[in-house]
Amino acid sequence: MTRYDDFHARSISDPEGFWADEAQLIDWHTPPTQILDASNPPFANWFLGGTTNLCHNAVDRHLAVRAEQPALIFVSTETGVEKTFTFGQLHIEVQRTAASLMALGVGKGDRVLIYMPMIPEAAFAMLACARIGAIHCVVFGGFASGSLASRIEDAEPKVVVSADAGSRGGKIVPYKPLLDEAIRLSNYKPAAVLLTDRGLAPMELVAGRDHLDRDLAAVHGDVVVPCTWLVSTDISYTIYTSGTTGKPKGVQRDTGGYAVALAASMKHIFDGRAGETYFSTSDIGWVVGHSYIVYGPLIAGMATILYEGLPTQGIDRQPDAGIWWRLVEKYRVTVMFSAPTAVRVLKKYDPALLKKYDLSSLRALFLAGEPLDEPTARWISDGLGVPIIDNYWQTESGWPIITIANGVEAKPSKFGSPGVPMYGYKVKILHEATGEELTGPNEKGVVVIEGPTPPGFMQTIWKDDARFVQTYWKSLPGKLVYSTFDWGVRDAEGYFYILGRTDDVINVAGHRLGTREIEESISGHANVAEVAVVGVADALKGQVAMAFVVPKAGDAVTDSDVALKLEGEIMKRVADELGALARPARVRFVTGLPKTRSGKLLRRAIQAVCEGRDPGDLTTIDDPVTLQKIGQLVVP
Ligand code: AMP
């Protein structure tokens, strides 16, 4: 057995002993008395009896030794702002925001929904919530009113934290009107809105509801707000993710388990050390942003770069596809985290940009969120000359499930494989129909995790234990196992290969979207009778959404002008309701959709023909001609 195999084996055979050791990596106000309670499967409760606080571990505990060291480095190539906050300054800012939230009535257990661009105030708000025991729900700033409204309704936040606007590629994206519209659409109304005014777009304030953060800070700015000690299983946050139904799921996480999981991953997986700089190019709206822009690096005592902007624009707002490498050099970044999509974007530019800067500080580049294809991995690996580490995980897990734990043992990577199961994870491959375990090399099945799930893993779905158990744990016959809803195989050496989703979730540029949500939005158009949305392979984005629509006025749509107009209206509708990310790349009009005899839409068969693959058994299709017609529409 190699060193890592031993490490993993102990985490499985003696989870309590293993995680009791890892728990030493964080500060506890009261140490736990029981490491794991798995008496009510599939629920796993970690570090019972322990009290701690995420903000204390991310900020306060570093003050003694690194108050003057950088903690948050904000770089916006959209506004040209570059600013560093030390741990000492971060401590002050977070207390200021915490005091403002408290002044708006927020206390322990209350929800605070954060709908923010990538600005420091977003991180202050997250940490402030953690500090006072409020539950934050960050909603990705690229989502539009409809998506935001359904999340407001589910989270029932006392306060929404937002800003006047974001900016993307130099284009101002006003947030406030989208938020106002979302609150109008939502049956639940938050009591207050706390706003940062960046001076990018005009804002109309609703009297009695909307407050500018600088006004509240003027009153509460110097208040000392101590950390509220939370029991380990208290909820730290919820984050919404897409599933098979149109209703988003609030993935709920604890406090102590999450803090330990992140601290352990910073040591064993990312090998990031206190005093160094971590650069994740993700967004705080995604789980990577929670774990590896805000909490993970700070818990480890590292500075973290919060980057607003495209990967191809410089701080002077001129085109510069070398900006990230410039930042690596400038801030001596040791660990970097991005997504394959971003690398595929950079690949279109001169590879000399990778050699232009001194990247000697960089130890590894981690890529996640979607399958990492070999050409992309090779290009960036050759260019940077550091290990490229694929890591596979999900919003639900909070930290990598499958990768290479460099901090324990630098096992070799294999192209196309994220690696091996991480400590704490019992990953198996099961036959999708029988639930039988597949142990042979290269046998394809569903990737599942056997309980108890490790610290940091989701506790449940917010307000819906039954849905959590039913959706995730009962999808395979005869067994209570967590389904990742990903297909996978394992090779003879135990390396896993992820082969795409088993459900109707698609992955656009590393972002997870539910095709049902998009379908629901399109169905709302007055001239749409029926719609199917599938994810189709795309060289740059991994997948893009493609919509097949049966229009109500079928005949009229044979006119190409009418079709073009309807396509435009449908695209706009989705962008307005859900966000530009969800907008289908193409809308095609058809007279019927392929279904089974029982009326179930055959999205997978549609996807197959769109990608020029064999759609499989056609005998179950009610009317196979509909599928052939779709095939003719997409073949160039
Ligand atoms: P999300 O919850 O948005 O992080 O999306 C998780 C999904 O993205 C997984 O279930 C996979 O389908 C996909 N995914 C994430 N990381 C990888 C990876 N390294 N390789 C292949 N697929 C991945």
XYZ file of C-alpha atoms and ligand atoms in Angstrom:
659
model
C 0.000 0.000 0.000
C 1.204 3.473 -0.788
C 1.191 6.242 1.766
C -2.051 7.688 0.399
C -3.769 4.291 0.259
C -3.009 3.866 3.967
C -4.288 7.325 4.707
C -7.532 6.660 2.841
C -7.959 3.203 4.367
C -7.721 4.614 7.890
C -10.320 7.303 7.113
C -12.744 4.534 6.129
C -11.968 1.935 8.807
C -11.661 4.418 11.662
C -13.525 7.583 10.643
C -13.808 8.799 14.219
C -10.109 8.482 14.943
C -9.182 9.948 11.586
C -11.439 13.002 11.839
C -10.659 13.549 15.528
C -7.076 14.142 14.369
C -8.149 16.439 11.537
C -10.361 18.410 13.933
C -7.156 19.652 15.570
C -6.564 21.813 12.487
C -9.170 24.342 13.597
C -9.897 26.322 16.772
C -12.742 25.069 18.908
C -14.324 27.177 21.628
C -15.426 23.895 23.216
C -13.872 20.714 21.824
C -16.252 18.042 20.547
C -17.172 15.197 22.854
C -18.442 12.846 20.146
C -16.839 12.799 16.707
C -19.613 11.194 14.660
C -23.254 10.372 15.120
C -24.389 8.178 12.232
C -27.221 6.537 14.156
C -29.896 7.903 11.832
C -28.680 7.144 8.305
C -28.263 8.714 5.847
C -27.785 11.727 8.140
C -24.250 12.133 9.461
C -23.595 14.591 12.286
C -20.006 15.550 12.993
C -18.178 16.856 16.051
C -21.048 16.839 18.502
C -20.648 18.852 21.668
C -18.081 21.053 19.928
C -18.610 24.781 19.509
C -16.754 26.906 17.026
C -17.193 29.683 14.464
C -16.161 29.822 10.805
C -15.367 33.537 10.914
C -13.200 33.092 13.985
C -11.240 30.401 12.176
C -10.992 32.407 8.960
C -10.136 35.765 10.486
C -9.770 36.255 14.246
C -7.464 33.410 15.016
C -4.855 34.719 12.601
C -4.711 38.165 14.162
C -2.077 37.230 16.717
C 0.510 36.350 14.088
C -0.606 37.826 10.803
C -2.786 40.887 11.418
C -0.572 42.862 9.039
C -0.424 40.177 6.338
C -2.684 40.234 3.279
C -5.947 38.338 3.666
C -8.196 39.502 0.837
C -6.709 40.805 -2.404
C -9.369 42.377 -4.569
C -8.603 42.789 -8.245
C -11.218 44.125 -10.631
C -10.257 44.386 -14.248
C -13.773 45.729 -14.801
C -13.372 48.871 -12.683
C -9.575 49.016 -12.521
C -9.592 48.694 -8.732
C -6.872 46.689 -6.981
C -6.901 46.687 -3.198
C -5.491 44.511 -0.436
C -7.088 43.996 2.971
C -4.890 42.599 5.717
C -6.300 40.163 8.260
C -6.536 43.120 10.661
C -8.483 45.207 8.131
C -10.672 42.271 7.197
C -11.494 41.834 10.881
C -12.687 45.454 11.058
C -14.692 45.273 7.816
C -16.420 42.065 8.796
C -17.442 43.448 12.185
C -18.754 46.583 10.498
C -20.951 44.502 8.184
C -21.989 42.248 11.076
C -23.046 45.294 13.098
C -25.072 46.606 10.155
C -26.816 43.257 9.716
C -27.582 43.169 13.440
C -28.976 46.679 13.231
C -31.349 45.343 10.571
C -32.516 42.690 13.012
C -30.426 39.734 11.851
C -29.564 37.184 14.515
C -28.529 33.546 14.840
C -30.355 31.243 12.438
C -31.790 34.080 10.331
C -31.144 33.867 6.609
C -29.307 36.542 4.694
C -29.450 36.243 0.922
C -26.393 37.635 -0.828
C -26.831 38.682 -4.472
C -23.575 40.388 -5.240
C -20.939 40.909 -7.876
C -17.384 39.845 -7.067
C -16.521 42.671 -4.707
C -15.009 42.592 -1.204
C -18.367 43.511 0.354
C -19.662 40.099 -0.768
C -16.960 38.311 1.222
C -17.470 40.676 4.180
C -21.159 39.795 4.163
C -20.511 36.051 4.098
C -18.009 36.254 6.940
C -20.260 38.642 8.886
C -23.109 36.127 8.684
C -20.810 33.358 9.865
C -19.662 35.615 12.697
C -23.134 36.174 14.118
C -24.538 32.735 13.295
C -26.797 33.926 10.482
C -27.235 31.544 7.545
C -26.040 32.973 4.256
C -27.525 32.025 0.926
C -25.385 33.384 -1.871
C -27.124 33.512 -5.238
C -24.882 33.783 -8.290
C -24.980 37.335 -9.634
C -25.515 36.071 -13.184
C -28.980 34.775 -12.288
C -31.939 36.941 -13.231
C -35.179 37.832 -11.425
C -37.041 34.548 -11.857
C -34.223 32.405 -10.459
C -33.613 34.916 -7.699
C -37.303 35.070 -6.765
C -37.614 31.309 -6.318
C -34.521 31.338 -4.086
C -35.830 34.262 -2.009
C -39.083 32.402 -1.570
C -37.349 29.243 -0.417
C -34.746 30.871 1.828
C -37.069 33.460 3.411
C -34.202 35.838 4.156
C -34.639 38.592 6.716
C -32.183 40.709 4.743
C -30.914 40.690 1.157
C -27.402 42.043 0.577
C -26.804 43.434 -2.899
C -25.209 46.208 -4.927
C -26.081 48.690 -7.621
C -24.377 46.719 -10.367
C -21.818 44.280 -11.596
C -19.786 44.579 -14.750
C -18.839 42.022 -17.344
C -16.471 42.645 -20.200
C -16.873 46.386 -19.606
C -20.669 46.198 -19.765
C -22.497 47.392 -16.647
C -25.046 44.866 -15.389
C -27.457 46.619 -13.002
C -28.391 44.283 -10.122
C -30.826 46.457 -8.221
C -33.651 46.405 -10.813
C -33.329 42.606 -11.043
C -33.514 42.358 -7.261
C -36.537 44.691 -7.072
C -38.301 42.591 -9.699
C -37.399 39.366 -7.876
C -38.818 40.711 -4.600
C -41.947 41.742 -6.471
C -42.296 38.232 -7.930
C -41.638 36.473 -4.621
C -44.504 35.719 -2.255
C -42.062 36.184 0.609
C -40.754 39.711 1.141
C -37.484 40.383 2.961
C -37.685 43.052 5.666
C -34.590 44.920 4.523
C -32.071 45.270 1.719
C -28.467 46.285 2.417
C -26.785 47.826 -0.603
C -23.295 48.699 -1.711
C -23.283 51.628 -4.096
C -20.335 51.225 -6.465
C -21.397 54.214 -8.475
C -21.861 52.071 -11.575
C -25.629 52.381 -12.042
C -28.346 54.599 -10.574
C -30.355 53.025 -7.771
C -33.791 53.859 -6.507
C -34.069 53.093 -2.810
C -37.333 51.812 -1.381
C -37.978 53.891 1.741
C -37.967 51.874 4.955
C -36.622 48.767 3.209
C -33.406 49.694 1.431
C -30.277 50.863 3.240
C -26.875 51.861 1.937
C -24.077 50.038 3.716
C -22.053 53.221 4.092
C -24.947 54.913 5.944
C -25.243 52.042 8.411
C -21.461 51.802 8.782
C -21.355 55.488 9.678
C -23.485 54.673 12.700
C -22.215 51.186 13.566
C -18.749 51.286 12.066
C -16.699 50.947 15.198
C -18.837 48.470 17.079
C -17.043 45.372 18.337
C -18.991 42.277 17.330
C -17.725 39.130 19.015
C -18.087 35.748 17.300
C -21.201 33.821 18.276
C -20.135 30.301 19.253
C -22.170 27.803 17.312
C -22.585 24.133 17.910
C -20.858 22.135 15.229
C -24.082 21.058 13.535
C -25.564 24.577 13.344
C -26.181 25.605 9.731
C -23.532 27.833 8.201
C -25.115 28.331 4.796
C -27.329 27.067 2.057
C -26.471 27.214 -1.620
C -28.923 26.460 -4.373
C -28.202 23.965 -7.072
C -30.101 22.500 -9.975
C -31.571 19.047 -10.095
C -34.060 17.114 -12.151
C -37.064 19.180 -11.161
C -37.529 22.866 -11.847
C -37.380 23.619 -8.105
C -33.817 24.400 -7.012
C -32.416 22.538 -4.031
C -30.974 24.413 -1.064
C -27.858 22.412 -0.229
C -27.402 22.890 3.523
C -24.074 22.767 5.319
C -23.013 22.643 8.954
C -20.380 24.708 10.739
C -17.808 22.508 12.497
C -17.667 19.729 9.934
C -17.245 22.234 7.113
C -14.455 24.088 8.911
C -12.576 20.843 9.546
C -13.144 19.549 6.011
C -11.796 22.754 4.494
C -8.803 22.939 6.812
C -7.974 19.309 6.016
C -8.354 19.848 2.265
C -6.087 22.897 2.348
C -3.417 20.711 3.899
C -3.827 17.364 2.181
C -5.212 18.276 -1.244
C -4.208 21.845 -2.057
C -1.035 21.900 -0.040
C -1.491 25.594 0.686
C 0.408 27.125 3.555
C -0.202 30.074 5.870
C 1.285 33.320 4.586
C 1.026 32.265 0.932
C -1.506 33.366 -1.692
C -4.335 31.301 -3.155
C -6.056 32.321 -6.390
C -9.369 30.796 -7.369
C -10.935 32.272 -10.489
C -14.431 31.052 -9.592
C -17.288 33.197 -8.289
C -18.668 33.455 -4.759
C -22.016 32.384 -6.226
C -20.731 28.840 -6.685
C -19.602 26.294 -4.152
C -15.962 26.665 -5.249
C -16.215 30.322 -4.324
C -17.537 29.492 -0.856
C -14.942 26.835 -0.154
C -11.892 28.097 -2.024
C -12.231 31.842 -2.463
C -13.560 32.690 0.966
C -13.359 30.070 3.703
C -10.673 27.518 2.804
C -7.704 29.804 2.088
C -8.525 32.135 4.989
C -8.903 29.250 7.425
C -5.447 28.151 6.300
C -4.072 31.663 6.981
C -3.521 32.322 3.276
C -4.290 35.459 1.328
C -7.040 34.911 -1.212
C -7.523 36.762 -4.497
C -11.065 37.905 -5.261
C -11.078 38.561 -9.004
C -13.791 40.451 -10.865
C -13.420 40.310 -14.612
C -12.743 38.224 -17.674
C -9.530 36.202 -18.013
C -8.630 38.291 -21.052
C -8.638 41.867 -19.832
C -5.955 43.779 -17.941
C -6.242 46.070 -14.944
C -5.954 48.995 -17.370
C -9.033 47.524 -19.061
C -7.101 46.815 -22.235
C -7.120 43.289 -23.721
C -4.650 41.094 -21.817
C -5.001 37.322 -21.859
C -1.982 37.154 -19.551
C -3.703 38.944 -16.646
C -4.015 35.850 -14.434
C -0.333 34.998 -14.840
C 0.566 38.615 -14.147
C -1.338 38.269 -10.846
C 0.395 34.974 -10.061
C 3.724 36.731 -10.441
C 2.720 39.877 -8.567
C 1.172 38.157 -5.555
C 3.435 35.105 -5.552
C 0.445 32.765 -5.894
C 1.297 29.228 -4.815
C -2.023 27.494 -5.430
C -4.385 28.283 -8.250
C -7.883 26.954 -8.943
C -9.855 27.388 -12.156
C -12.126 25.566 -14.593
C -11.344 23.795 -17.877
C -13.588 26.277 -19.717
C -11.398 29.181 -18.659
C -8.318 27.374 -19.920
C -10.054 26.657 -23.223
C -10.702 30.389 -23.555
C -7.031 31.199 -22.890
C -5.937 28.518 -25.322
C -7.104 30.741 -28.165
C -4.405 33.278 -27.288
C -0.657 33.298 -27.696
C 0.914 30.574 -25.483
C 3.899 32.892 -25.018
C 1.714 34.721 -22.476
C 2.238 31.768 -20.157
C 6.001 32.209 -20.339
C 6.045 35.970 -20.005
C 5.753 36.073 -16.220
C 7.684 34.587 -13.359
C 5.443 31.717 -12.262
C 8.052 30.095 -10.041
C 5.869 30.542 -6.935
C 3.109 28.359 -8.401
C 3.067 24.750 -7.184
C -0.084 23.464 -8.876
C -3.149 24.412 -10.873
C -6.378 22.726 -9.852
C -9.194 22.474 -12.381
C -12.760 21.390 -11.636
C -16.399 21.747 -12.504
C -16.533 19.745 -15.706
C -14.561 17.017 -17.435
C -10.996 18.060 -18.221
C -10.178 17.034 -21.773
C -6.690 15.878 -22.615
C -5.755 18.596 -25.161
C -6.686 21.316 -22.668
C -4.812 19.605 -19.844
C -1.703 19.122 -22.006
C -1.730 22.677 -23.317
C -1.835 24.251 -19.880
C 0.503 21.706 -18.345
C 3.145 22.336 -21.034
C 2.634 26.070 -20.757
C 2.855 26.401 -16.991
C 5.222 23.569 -16.198
C 3.419 22.764 -12.936
C 1.175 19.814 -12.079
C -2.395 20.228 -13.364
C -4.742 18.571 -10.921
C -8.238 17.654 -11.990
C -10.663 17.462 -9.093
C -14.165 16.087 -9.165
C -16.817 17.220 -6.730
C -20.224 18.794 -6.441
C -22.061 21.580 -4.677
C -23.346 18.850 -2.392
C -19.919 17.651 -1.252
C -18.368 21.065 -0.541
C -14.837 19.800 -1.246
C -13.218 17.335 -3.665
C -14.543 13.780 -3.802
C -12.034 12.436 -6.303
C -8.613 13.923 -6.974
C -4.949 13.517 -6.042
C -4.025 14.399 -2.442
C -0.689 16.021 -3.164
C -0.200 17.010 0.450
C -0.211 13.339 1.432
C 1.409 11.718 -1.578
C 1.989 13.066 -5.073
C 0.467 10.087 -6.851
C 0.821 10.324 -10.620
C -2.083 11.929 -12.506
C -3.664 10.270 -15.511
C -5.139 12.343 -18.302
C -8.918 12.101 -18.337
C -9.149 10.979 -14.718
C -9.585 13.267 -11.706
C -7.806 10.597 -9.653
C -8.782 8.462 -6.684
C -11.396 8.804 -3.906
C -10.453 11.285 -1.239
C -10.094 10.329 2.421
C -13.495 10.045 4.071
C -15.208 9.058 0.825
C -16.334 5.505 0.123
C -16.870 5.845 -3.617
C -18.377 2.936 -5.547
C -19.781 2.238 -8.973
C -23.197 0.615 -9.113
C -25.263 -0.834 -11.929
C -27.987 1.723 -12.617
C -30.814 -0.805 -12.901
C -29.902 -3.525 -10.403
C -27.931 -1.494 -7.863
C -25.291 -4.212 -7.922
C -21.725 -3.093 -7.260
C -19.444 -3.116 -10.318
C -15.917 -3.904 -9.262
C -14.279 -4.829 -12.532
C -12.088 -2.393 -14.422
C -13.872 -0.142 -16.918
C -17.377 -1.304 -16.014
C -19.663 1.662 -16.469
C -22.193 2.523 -13.784
C -23.418 5.262 -11.483
C -20.856 6.815 -9.152
C -22.195 6.613 -5.598
C -20.957 7.384 -2.103
C -21.646 5.079 0.799
C -22.526 6.714 4.107
C -21.589 8.035 6.538
C -20.580 10.994 4.399
C -17.512 12.883 5.621
C -17.430 16.274 7.357
C -18.299 19.199 5.087
C -20.724 17.138 2.998
C -24.274 18.530 2.758
C -26.394 17.920 5.865
C -29.705 17.862 4.023
C -31.816 19.915 1.630
C -32.921 23.118 3.367
C -36.356 22.554 4.961
C -36.760 19.235 3.171
C -35.191 16.144 4.766
C -37.612 13.907 2.875
C -36.501 15.283 -0.496
C -32.864 14.876 0.523
C -33.338 11.190 1.342
C -35.594 10.480 -1.605
C -33.616 12.352 -4.252
C -30.074 11.521 -3.337
C -30.192 8.311 -1.318
C -32.970 6.220 -2.832
C -32.324 6.462 -6.536
C -30.718 3.027 -6.797
C -32.669 -0.110 -6.019
C -32.238 -1.906 -2.720
C -29.556 0.329 -1.239
C -29.326 3.489 0.811
C -26.437 5.137 -1.039
C -25.784 8.699 -2.154
C -25.992 9.054 -5.920
C -23.766 11.638 -7.563
C -25.918 11.292 -10.703
C -22.712 10.912 -12.671
C -21.710 7.976 -14.828
C -18.250 6.657 -14.192
C -15.744 3.846 -14.555
C -12.692 2.855 -12.544
C -9.515 1.438 -14.065
C -7.428 -1.447 -12.737
C -5.394 0.926 -10.577
C -8.414 2.473 -8.902
C -8.455 5.742 -10.865
C -11.949 7.019 -11.671
C -13.173 8.486 -14.958
C -16.339 10.607 -14.935
C -18.518 10.167 -17.998
C -21.307 12.742 -17.640
C -24.591 13.109 -15.782
C -27.238 10.424 -15.478
C -29.965 13.040 -15.007
C -31.214 16.149 -16.779
C -28.527 18.420 -15.424
C -26.255 20.069 -17.962
C -22.908 21.724 -17.462
C -22.342 24.978 -19.333
C -18.853 26.399 -18.872
C -18.560 24.539 -15.575
C -21.914 25.881 -14.368
C -24.617 23.468 -13.479
C -28.057 24.064 -14.928
C -31.264 22.059 -14.850
C -32.819 21.576 -18.273
C -36.233 21.537 -16.561
C -35.791 25.069 -15.282
C -35.007 26.253 -18.806
C -37.937 24.280 -20.214
C -40.297 25.829 -17.671
C -39.184 29.294 -18.657
C -39.632 28.584 -22.388
C -43.042 26.956 -21.855
C -44.230 30.251 -20.410
C -44.018 31.853 -23.873
C -47.507 32.282 -25.309
C -46.609 30.604 -28.612
C -44.896 27.531 -27.175
C -46.849 24.299 -27.010
C -44.042 21.989 -25.923
C -40.330 22.119 -25.423
C -37.328 19.874 -24.769
C -33.978 21.283 -23.694
C -30.825 19.187 -23.922
C -27.142 19.817 -23.350
C -25.058 19.416 -26.497
C -21.274 19.050 -26.594
C -19.465 22.322 -27.274
C -15.753 22.735 -27.888
C -15.424 25.791 -25.648
C -18.106 25.557 -22.987
C -18.209 21.784 -22.559
C -21.939 21.844 -23.177
C -24.489 24.356 -24.385
C -28.264 24.253 -24.031
C -30.250 23.575 -27.169
C -34.038 23.932 -27.217
C -36.457 22.067 -29.449
C -39.782 23.835 -29.489
C -43.157 22.784 -30.789
C -44.836 26.128 -31.505
C -48.549 26.628 -31.080
C -48.915 28.386 -34.409
C -46.991 25.615 -36.141
C -47.604 26.662 -39.717
C -46.628 30.280 -39.255
C -43.236 29.274 -37.926
C -42.227 27.666 -41.203
C -41.606 31.262 -42.312
C -37.979 31.893 -41.417
C -38.580 35.507 -40.320
C -41.254 34.371 -37.881
C -38.978 31.604 -36.654
C -36.126 34.021 -36.133
C -38.342 36.402 -34.195
C -39.724 33.631 -31.990
C -36.243 32.265 -31.376
C -35.137 35.744 -30.284
C -38.130 36.120 -27.966
C -37.507 32.739 -26.394
C -33.829 33.469 -25.839
C -34.617 36.834 -24.283
C -37.254 35.298 -22.040
C -34.805 32.756 -20.631
C -32.086 35.378 -20.184
C -34.516 37.720 -18.412
C -35.949 35.064 -16.139
C -32.997 32.825 -15.406
C -29.921 34.702 -16.594
C -27.785 34.814 -19.714
C -25.996 31.621 -18.653
C -29.160 29.579 -19.175
C -30.024 31.090 -22.562
C -30.100 28.297 -25.164
C -27.387 28.527 -27.800
C -29.975 27.615 -30.397
C -33.745 27.193 -30.613
C -35.083 24.844 -33.280
C -38.744 24.475 -34.210
C -40.202 21.015 -34.652
C -43.646 19.531 -35.110
C -43.264 16.927 -32.380
C -40.874 15.649 -29.696
C -39.744 12.043 -29.268
C -41.399 10.408 -26.275
C -41.837 6.978 -24.823
C -45.232 5.361 -25.153
C -45.957 6.488 -21.606
C -45.271 10.083 -22.648
C -41.827 10.591 -21.115
C -39.608 12.959 -23.054
C -36.523 11.228 -24.435
C -33.994 13.953 -23.742
C -31.087 11.553 -23.856
C -32.019 10.287 -27.322
C -32.363 13.876 -28.528
C -28.970 14.679 -27.080
C -27.446 11.654 -28.789
C -28.696 12.602 -32.244
C -27.594 16.213 -31.684
C -24.086 14.955 -31.005
C -24.159 12.524 -33.921
C -24.223 9.510 -31.603
C -26.382 6.418 -31.736
C -29.613 7.198 -29.837
C -29.873 3.556 -28.752
C -33.027 1.464 -28.695
C -35.726 3.204 -30.730
C -38.450 0.639 -30.132
C -39.645 2.437 -27.021
C -40.240 5.649 -28.931
C -43.842 6.402 -29.698
C -43.052 8.113 -32.999
C -39.420 7.552 -34.128
C -39.856 9.991 -37.040
C -39.816 12.913 -34.594
C -36.296 11.967 -33.574
C -35.147 11.615 -37.169
C -36.483 15.089 -37.891
C -34.502 16.501 -34.994
C -31.435 14.757 -36.348
C -31.943 16.438 -39.728
C -32.248 19.843 -38.055
C -28.932 19.649 -36.298
C -26.781 17.919 -38.900
C -24.896 20.727 -40.655
P -21.577 21.578 -9.359
O -22.459 21.083 -8.281
O -22.098 22.792 -10.035
O -20.171 21.735 -8.878
O -21.547 20.472 -10.500
C -21.143 19.180 -10.171
C -21.120 18.344 -11.409
O -20.132 18.856 -12.316
C -20.696 16.927 -11.136
O -21.773 16.122 -10.712
C -20.124 16.507 -12.486
O -21.149 16.174 -13.389
C -19.446 17.775 -12.960
N -18.030 17.816 -12.570
C -17.481 18.538 -11.593
N -16.139 18.372 -11.547
C -15.813 17.495 -12.520
C -14.594 16.897 -12.987
N -13.435 17.208 -12.434
N -14.675 16.016 -13.993
C -15.867 15.706 -14.560
N -17.036 16.238 -14.184
C -17.038 17.132 -13.172
